[in-house]
Coordinates of C-alpha atoms and ligand atoms in Angstrom, one line a residue:
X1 CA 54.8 -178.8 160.8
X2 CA 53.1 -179.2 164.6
X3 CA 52.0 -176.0 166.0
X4 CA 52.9 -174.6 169.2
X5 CA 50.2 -173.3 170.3
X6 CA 52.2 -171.2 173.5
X7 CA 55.2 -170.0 171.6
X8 CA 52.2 -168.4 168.7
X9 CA 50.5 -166.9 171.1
X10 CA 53.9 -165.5 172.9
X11 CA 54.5 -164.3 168.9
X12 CA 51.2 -162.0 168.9
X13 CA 50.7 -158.8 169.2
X14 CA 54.1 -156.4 168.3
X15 CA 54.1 -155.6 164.6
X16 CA 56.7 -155.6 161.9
X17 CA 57.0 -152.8 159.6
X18 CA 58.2 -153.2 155.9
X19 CA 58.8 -151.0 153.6
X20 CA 59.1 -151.3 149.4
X21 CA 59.8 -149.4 146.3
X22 CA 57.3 -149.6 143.3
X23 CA 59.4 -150.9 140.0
X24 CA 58.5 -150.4 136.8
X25 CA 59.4 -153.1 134.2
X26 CA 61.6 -152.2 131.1
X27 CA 60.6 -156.2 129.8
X28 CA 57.3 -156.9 130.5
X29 CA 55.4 -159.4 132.5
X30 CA 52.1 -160.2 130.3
X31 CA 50.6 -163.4 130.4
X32 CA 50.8 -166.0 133.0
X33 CA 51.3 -169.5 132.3
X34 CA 49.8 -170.7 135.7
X35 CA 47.0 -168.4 137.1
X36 CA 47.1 -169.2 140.9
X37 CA 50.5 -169.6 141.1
X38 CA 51.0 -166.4 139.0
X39 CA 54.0 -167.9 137.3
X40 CA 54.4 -165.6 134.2
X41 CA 55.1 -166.9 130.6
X42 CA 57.6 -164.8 130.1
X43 CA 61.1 -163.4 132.1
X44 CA 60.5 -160.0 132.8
X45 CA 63.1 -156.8 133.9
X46 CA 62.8 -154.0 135.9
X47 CA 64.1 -151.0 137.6
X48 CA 62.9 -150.6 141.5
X49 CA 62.5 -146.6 142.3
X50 CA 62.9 -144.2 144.9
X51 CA 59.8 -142.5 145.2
X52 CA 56.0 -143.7 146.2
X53 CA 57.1 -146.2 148.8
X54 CA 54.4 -148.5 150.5
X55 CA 54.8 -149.0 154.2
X56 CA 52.9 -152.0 155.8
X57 CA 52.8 -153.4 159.3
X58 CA 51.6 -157.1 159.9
X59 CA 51.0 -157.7 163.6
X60 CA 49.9 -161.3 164.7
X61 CA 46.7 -161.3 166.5
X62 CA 45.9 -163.1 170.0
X63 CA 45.1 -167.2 169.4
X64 CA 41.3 -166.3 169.4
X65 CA 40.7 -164.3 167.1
X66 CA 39.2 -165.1 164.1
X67 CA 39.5 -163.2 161.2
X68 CA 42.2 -160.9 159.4
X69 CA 42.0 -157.0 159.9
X70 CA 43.3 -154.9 156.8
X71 CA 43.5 -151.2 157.1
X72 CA 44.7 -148.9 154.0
X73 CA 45.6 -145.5 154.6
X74 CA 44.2 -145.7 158.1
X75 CA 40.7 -146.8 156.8
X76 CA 39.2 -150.6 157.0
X77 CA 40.6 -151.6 152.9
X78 CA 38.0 -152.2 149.9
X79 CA 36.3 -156.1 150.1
X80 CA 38.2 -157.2 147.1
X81 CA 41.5 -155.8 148.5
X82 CA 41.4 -157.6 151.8
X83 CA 40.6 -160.7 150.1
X84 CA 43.7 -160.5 148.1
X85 CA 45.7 -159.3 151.2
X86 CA 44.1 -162.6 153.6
X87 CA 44.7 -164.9 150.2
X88 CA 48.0 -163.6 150.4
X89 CA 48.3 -164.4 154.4
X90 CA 47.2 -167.9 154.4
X91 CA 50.5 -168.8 151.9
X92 CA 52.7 -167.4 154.7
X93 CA 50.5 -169.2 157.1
X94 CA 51.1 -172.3 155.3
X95 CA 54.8 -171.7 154.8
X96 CA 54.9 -170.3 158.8
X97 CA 52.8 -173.8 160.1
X98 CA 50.8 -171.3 162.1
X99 CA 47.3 -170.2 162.1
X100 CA 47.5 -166.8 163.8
X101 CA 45.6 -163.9 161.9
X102 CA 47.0 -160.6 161.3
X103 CA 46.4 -157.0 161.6
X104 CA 47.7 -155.1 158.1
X105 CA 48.3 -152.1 157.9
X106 CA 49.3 -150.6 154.9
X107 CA 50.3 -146.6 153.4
X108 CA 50.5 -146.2 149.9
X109 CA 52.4 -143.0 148.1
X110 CA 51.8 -143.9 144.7
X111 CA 48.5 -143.4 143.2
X112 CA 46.6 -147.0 143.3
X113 CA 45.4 -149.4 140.9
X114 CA 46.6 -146.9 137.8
X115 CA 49.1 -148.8 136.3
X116 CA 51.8 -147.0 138.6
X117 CA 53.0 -150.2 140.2
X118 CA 51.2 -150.2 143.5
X119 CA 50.9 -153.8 143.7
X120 CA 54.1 -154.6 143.0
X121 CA 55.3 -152.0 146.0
X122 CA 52.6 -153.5 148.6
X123 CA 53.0 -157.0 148.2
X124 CA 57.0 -156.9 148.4
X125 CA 56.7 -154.4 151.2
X126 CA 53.5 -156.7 152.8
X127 CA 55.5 -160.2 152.3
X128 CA 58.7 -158.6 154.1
X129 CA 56.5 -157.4 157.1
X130 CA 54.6 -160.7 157.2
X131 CA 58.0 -162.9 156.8
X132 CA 59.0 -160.5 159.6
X133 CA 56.2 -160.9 161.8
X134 CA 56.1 -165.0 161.9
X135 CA 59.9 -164.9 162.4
X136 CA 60.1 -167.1 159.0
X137 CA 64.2 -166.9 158.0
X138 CA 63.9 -166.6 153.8
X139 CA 66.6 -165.6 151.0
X140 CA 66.0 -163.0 149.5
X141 CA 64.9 -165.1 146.2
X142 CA 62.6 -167.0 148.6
X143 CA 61.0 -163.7 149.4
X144 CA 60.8 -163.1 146.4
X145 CA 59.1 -166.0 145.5
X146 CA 56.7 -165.3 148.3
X147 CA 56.2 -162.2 147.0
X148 CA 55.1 -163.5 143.4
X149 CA 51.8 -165.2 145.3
X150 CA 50.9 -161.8 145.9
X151 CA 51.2 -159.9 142.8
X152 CA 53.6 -161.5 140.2
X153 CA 55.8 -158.2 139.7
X154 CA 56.3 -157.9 143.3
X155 CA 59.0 -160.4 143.0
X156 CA 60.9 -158.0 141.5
X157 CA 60.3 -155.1 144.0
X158 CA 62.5 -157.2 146.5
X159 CA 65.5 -155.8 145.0
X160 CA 67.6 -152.9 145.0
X161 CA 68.4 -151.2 141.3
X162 CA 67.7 -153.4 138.4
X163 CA 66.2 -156.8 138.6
X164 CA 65.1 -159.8 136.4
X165 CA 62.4 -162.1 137.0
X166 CA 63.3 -165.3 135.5
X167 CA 59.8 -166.7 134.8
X168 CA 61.3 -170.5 135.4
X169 CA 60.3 -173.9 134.1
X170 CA 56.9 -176.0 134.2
X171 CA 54.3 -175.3 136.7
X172 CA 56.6 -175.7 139.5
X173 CA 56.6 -172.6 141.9
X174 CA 60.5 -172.9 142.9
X175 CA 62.0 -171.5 140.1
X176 CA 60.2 -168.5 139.6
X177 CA 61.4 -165.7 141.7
X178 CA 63.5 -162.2 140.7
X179 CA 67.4 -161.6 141.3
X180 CA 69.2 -158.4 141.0
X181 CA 71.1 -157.2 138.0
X182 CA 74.1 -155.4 138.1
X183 CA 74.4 -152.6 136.3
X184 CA 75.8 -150.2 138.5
X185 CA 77.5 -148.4 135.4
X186 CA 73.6 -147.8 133.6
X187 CA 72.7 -144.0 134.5
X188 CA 69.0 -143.8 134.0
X189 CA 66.0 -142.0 135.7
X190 CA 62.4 -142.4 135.3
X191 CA 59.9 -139.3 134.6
X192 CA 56.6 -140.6 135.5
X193 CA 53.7 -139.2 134.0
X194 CA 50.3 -139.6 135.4
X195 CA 48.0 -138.5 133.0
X196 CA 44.9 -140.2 134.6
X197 CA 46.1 -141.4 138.0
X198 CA 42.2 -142.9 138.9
X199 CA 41.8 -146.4 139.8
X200 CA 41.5 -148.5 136.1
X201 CA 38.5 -149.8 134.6
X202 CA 40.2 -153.9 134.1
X203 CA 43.0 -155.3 136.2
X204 CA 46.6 -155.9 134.9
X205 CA 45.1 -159.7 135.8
X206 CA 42.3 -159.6 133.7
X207 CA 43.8 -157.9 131.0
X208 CA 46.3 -160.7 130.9
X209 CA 44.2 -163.2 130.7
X210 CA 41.9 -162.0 128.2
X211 CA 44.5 -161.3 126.1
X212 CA 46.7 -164.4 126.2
X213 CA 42.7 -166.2 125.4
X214 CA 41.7 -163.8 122.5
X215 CA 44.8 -162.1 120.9
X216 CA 46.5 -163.5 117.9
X217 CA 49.1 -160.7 118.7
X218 CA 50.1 -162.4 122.1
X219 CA 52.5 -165.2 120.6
X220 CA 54.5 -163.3 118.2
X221 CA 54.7 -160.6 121.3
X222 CA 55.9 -163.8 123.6
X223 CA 58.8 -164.9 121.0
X224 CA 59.8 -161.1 120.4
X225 CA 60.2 -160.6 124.2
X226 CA 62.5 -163.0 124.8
X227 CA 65.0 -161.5 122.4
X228 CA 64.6 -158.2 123.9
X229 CA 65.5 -159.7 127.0
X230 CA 68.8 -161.2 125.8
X231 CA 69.5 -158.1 123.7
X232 CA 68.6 -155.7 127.0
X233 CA 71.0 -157.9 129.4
X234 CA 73.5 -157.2 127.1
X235 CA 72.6 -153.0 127.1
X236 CA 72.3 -152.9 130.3
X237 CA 75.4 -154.5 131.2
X238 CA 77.4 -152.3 128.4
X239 CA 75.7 -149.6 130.4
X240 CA 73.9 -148.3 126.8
X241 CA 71.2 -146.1 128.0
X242 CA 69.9 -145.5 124.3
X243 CA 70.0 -149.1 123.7
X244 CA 67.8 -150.3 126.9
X245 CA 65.5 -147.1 126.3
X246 CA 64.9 -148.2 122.4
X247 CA 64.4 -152.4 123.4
X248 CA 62.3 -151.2 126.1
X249 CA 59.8 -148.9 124.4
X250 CA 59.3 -151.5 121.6
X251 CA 58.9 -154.5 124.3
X252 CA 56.0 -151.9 126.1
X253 CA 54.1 -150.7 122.6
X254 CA 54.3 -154.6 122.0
X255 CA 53.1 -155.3 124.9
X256 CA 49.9 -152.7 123.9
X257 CA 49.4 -154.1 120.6
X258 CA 48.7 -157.3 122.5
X259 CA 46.1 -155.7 123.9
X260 CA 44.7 -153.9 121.2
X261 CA 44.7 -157.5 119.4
X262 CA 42.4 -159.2 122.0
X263 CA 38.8 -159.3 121.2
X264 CA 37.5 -157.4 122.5
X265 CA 40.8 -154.9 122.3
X266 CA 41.5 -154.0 126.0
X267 CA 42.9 -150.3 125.5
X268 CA 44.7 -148.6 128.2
X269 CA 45.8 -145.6 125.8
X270 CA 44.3 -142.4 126.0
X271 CA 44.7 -139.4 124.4
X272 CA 46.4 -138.0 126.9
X273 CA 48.9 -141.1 126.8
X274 CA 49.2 -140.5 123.0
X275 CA 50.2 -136.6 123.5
X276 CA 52.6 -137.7 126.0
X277 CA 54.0 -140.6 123.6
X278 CA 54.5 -137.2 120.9
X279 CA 56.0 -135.4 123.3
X280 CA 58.8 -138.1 124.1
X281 CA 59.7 -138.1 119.8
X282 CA 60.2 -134.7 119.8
X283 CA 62.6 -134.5 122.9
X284 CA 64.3 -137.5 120.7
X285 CA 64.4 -135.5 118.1
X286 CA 66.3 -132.6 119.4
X287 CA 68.6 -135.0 121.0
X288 CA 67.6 -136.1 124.2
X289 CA 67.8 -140.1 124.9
X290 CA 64.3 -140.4 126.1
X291 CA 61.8 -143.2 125.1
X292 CA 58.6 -144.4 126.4
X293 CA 57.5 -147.2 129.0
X294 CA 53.8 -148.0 130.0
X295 CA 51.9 -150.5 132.1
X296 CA 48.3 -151.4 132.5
X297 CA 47.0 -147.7 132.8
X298 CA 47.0 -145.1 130.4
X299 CA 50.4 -143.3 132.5
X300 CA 53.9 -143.0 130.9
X301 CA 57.1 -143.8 132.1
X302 CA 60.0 -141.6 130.6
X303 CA 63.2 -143.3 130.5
X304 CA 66.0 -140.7 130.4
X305 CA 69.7 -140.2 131.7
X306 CA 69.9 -139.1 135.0
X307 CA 71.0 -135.8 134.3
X308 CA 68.5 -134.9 132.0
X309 CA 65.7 -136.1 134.4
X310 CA 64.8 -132.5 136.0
X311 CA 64.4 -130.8 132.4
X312 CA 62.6 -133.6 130.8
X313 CA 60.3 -133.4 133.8
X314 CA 60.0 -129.7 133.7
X315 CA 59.1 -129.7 129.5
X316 CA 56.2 -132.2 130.5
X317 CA 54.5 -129.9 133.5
X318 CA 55.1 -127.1 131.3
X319 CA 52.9 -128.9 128.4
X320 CA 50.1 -129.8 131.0
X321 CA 50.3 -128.9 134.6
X322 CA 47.1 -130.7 135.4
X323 CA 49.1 -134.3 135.0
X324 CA 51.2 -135.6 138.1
X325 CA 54.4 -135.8 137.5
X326 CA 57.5 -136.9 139.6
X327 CA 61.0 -138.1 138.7
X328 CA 63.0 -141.4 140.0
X329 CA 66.1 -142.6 139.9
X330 CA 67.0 -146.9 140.8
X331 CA 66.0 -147.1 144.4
X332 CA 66.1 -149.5 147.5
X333 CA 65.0 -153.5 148.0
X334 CA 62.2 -154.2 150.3
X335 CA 63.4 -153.6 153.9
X336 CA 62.2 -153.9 157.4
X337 CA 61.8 -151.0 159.3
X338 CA 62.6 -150.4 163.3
X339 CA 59.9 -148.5 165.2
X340 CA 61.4 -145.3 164.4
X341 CA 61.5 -146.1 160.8
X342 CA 64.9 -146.5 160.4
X343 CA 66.1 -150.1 157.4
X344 CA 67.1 -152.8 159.5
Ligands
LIG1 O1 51.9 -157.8 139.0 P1 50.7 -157.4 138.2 O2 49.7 -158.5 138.2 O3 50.1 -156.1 138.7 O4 51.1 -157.2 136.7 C1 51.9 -156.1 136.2 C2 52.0 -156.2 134.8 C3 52.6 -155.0 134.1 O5 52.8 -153.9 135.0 C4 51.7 -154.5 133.0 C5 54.0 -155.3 133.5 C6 55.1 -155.5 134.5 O6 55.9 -156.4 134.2 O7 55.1 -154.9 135.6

């Protein structure tokens, strides 16, 4: 596409501000069957939450300037971040025909890089802004899509509620994106449970990769998950909290024992995750539907009904009120925002 050089320039300077939800995936993306693409080998499913938003503005810079600014949390952002973030900007260059650089700026709630889903919230919330901000007109699964390029579970923070991420066919981008599921009759909440919210020592990326290489674990995990994910799309549409908690939990430990598998094991577990882990049995065993979901950090996920949410919550900050620890319930797709912050 020919670039207007005059109606860029005209484009520059007012920002667009975005804002998304972190999700946290009850199927898991692990393993990616084209790297730069990041489309996964697997489908994945998720629930987007209310809490820990991310709120990003991407304003188009004057004609001559000549490099990307990225501020996070009002601070010029970590070398590898911004490289990810202008990586990111050149696919919605390419997709916007335009060559303007952009000023990010980007506010987390959620603890970063501990396995809590940041970078699922700030690409989805960063794509919407930029989409936003080069007046590009996108469905919402071409957003999500875009999204993908950023962080692959992104694509699934476009959505409202549930969501799946079909993983698609071949190496071909188009049919990999997220679409929402459903299943307004499910009642679940999330406890999260940070028992180590510091940034983590490998990547959810490098982690992957390692272990789809080295782990004799990873195939068997690969042909188990996708019948967890027919079985859940049936739970979850039968609104049967016990059975998406129970498919869920085994699809996550799975998705550890990949890990621990790989040579060497990559372990996210800590103790702390173990006591946690405990604590989720014995509520089971006096009757509460609670089971386990984790990602790439040693932090748990409790899933729960909604109305149990406050007391499971409670009987974990009792146990240790040194961990963070916040509940959720399905929250908003990735939005953009008017100056005054209200959804568009
Ligand atoms: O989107 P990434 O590259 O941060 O990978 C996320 C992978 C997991 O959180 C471990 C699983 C998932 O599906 O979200």
């Amino acid at each position: 596409m020919a670039i207007d050089i005059e109606a860029e320039v005209s484009k520059s300077g007012s920002a667009s501000i975005a804002q998304a939800y972190p999700n946290i995936a009850l199927i898991k993306y692990w393993g990616k069957r084209d790297a730069a693409l990041h489309l996964p080998t697997t489908s994945s499913v998720s629930m987007t939450l209310d809490v820990c938003p991310t709120t990003t503005s991407v304003a188009l810079q004057a004609a001559g300037d000549t490099s990307d600014t990225v501020l996070f949390d009002g601070r010029p952002a970590p070398t590898a971040f911004v490289n990810r973030v202008v990586r990111f900007l050149d696919v919605v260059r390419d997709y916007a025909g335009s060559r303007l650089y952009c000023r990010v700026e980007s506010t987390n709630s959620i603890p970063t890089g501990a396995g809590l889903a940041s970078s699922a919230a700030g690409f989805a919330a960063l794509a919407t802004a930029a989409v936003d901000a080069f007046g590009l007109q996108m469905t919402s699964s071409e957003l999500s899509r875009l999204a993908r390029r950023g962080s692959g579970s992104a694509a699934r923070s476009i959505f409202a509620g549930f969501a799946i991420w079909h993983g698609g066919d071949g190496g071909t981008d188009r049919s990999s994106f997220a679409e929402e599921l459903l299943w307004r009759d499910l009642d679940m909440a999330m406890v999260l449970v940070g028992v180590n919210v510091g940034a983590k020592t490998i990547s959810s990326s490098e982690a992957m990769a390692h272990t789809v290489a080295t782990s004799s674990l990873y195939w068997p995990w690969v042909e188990q998950s996708r019948k967890d994910l027919a079985e859940i799309l049936v739970a979850g549409h039968n609104a049967d909290l016990d059975e998406v908690g129970r498919i869920a939990e085994r699809n996550a430990l799975g998705m550890h024992a990949t890990m621990l598998g790989a040579d060497p094991a990559v372990r996210y577990m800590s103790p702390d995750t173990l006591i946690v882990l405990d604590h989720v049995q014995e509520l089971r065993s006096r009757g509460v539907s609670a089971y386990v979901t984790m990602d790439a950090g040693p932090n748990v996920k409790i899933i729960c009904p909604s109305g149990d949410r406050e007391t499971v919550a409670d009987s974990i900050r009792e146990r240790r009120s040194d961990w963070w620890c916040e509940t959720a319930l399905p929250g908003p797709g990735a939005a953009v925002l008017d100056p005054i912050g209200g959804r568009l």
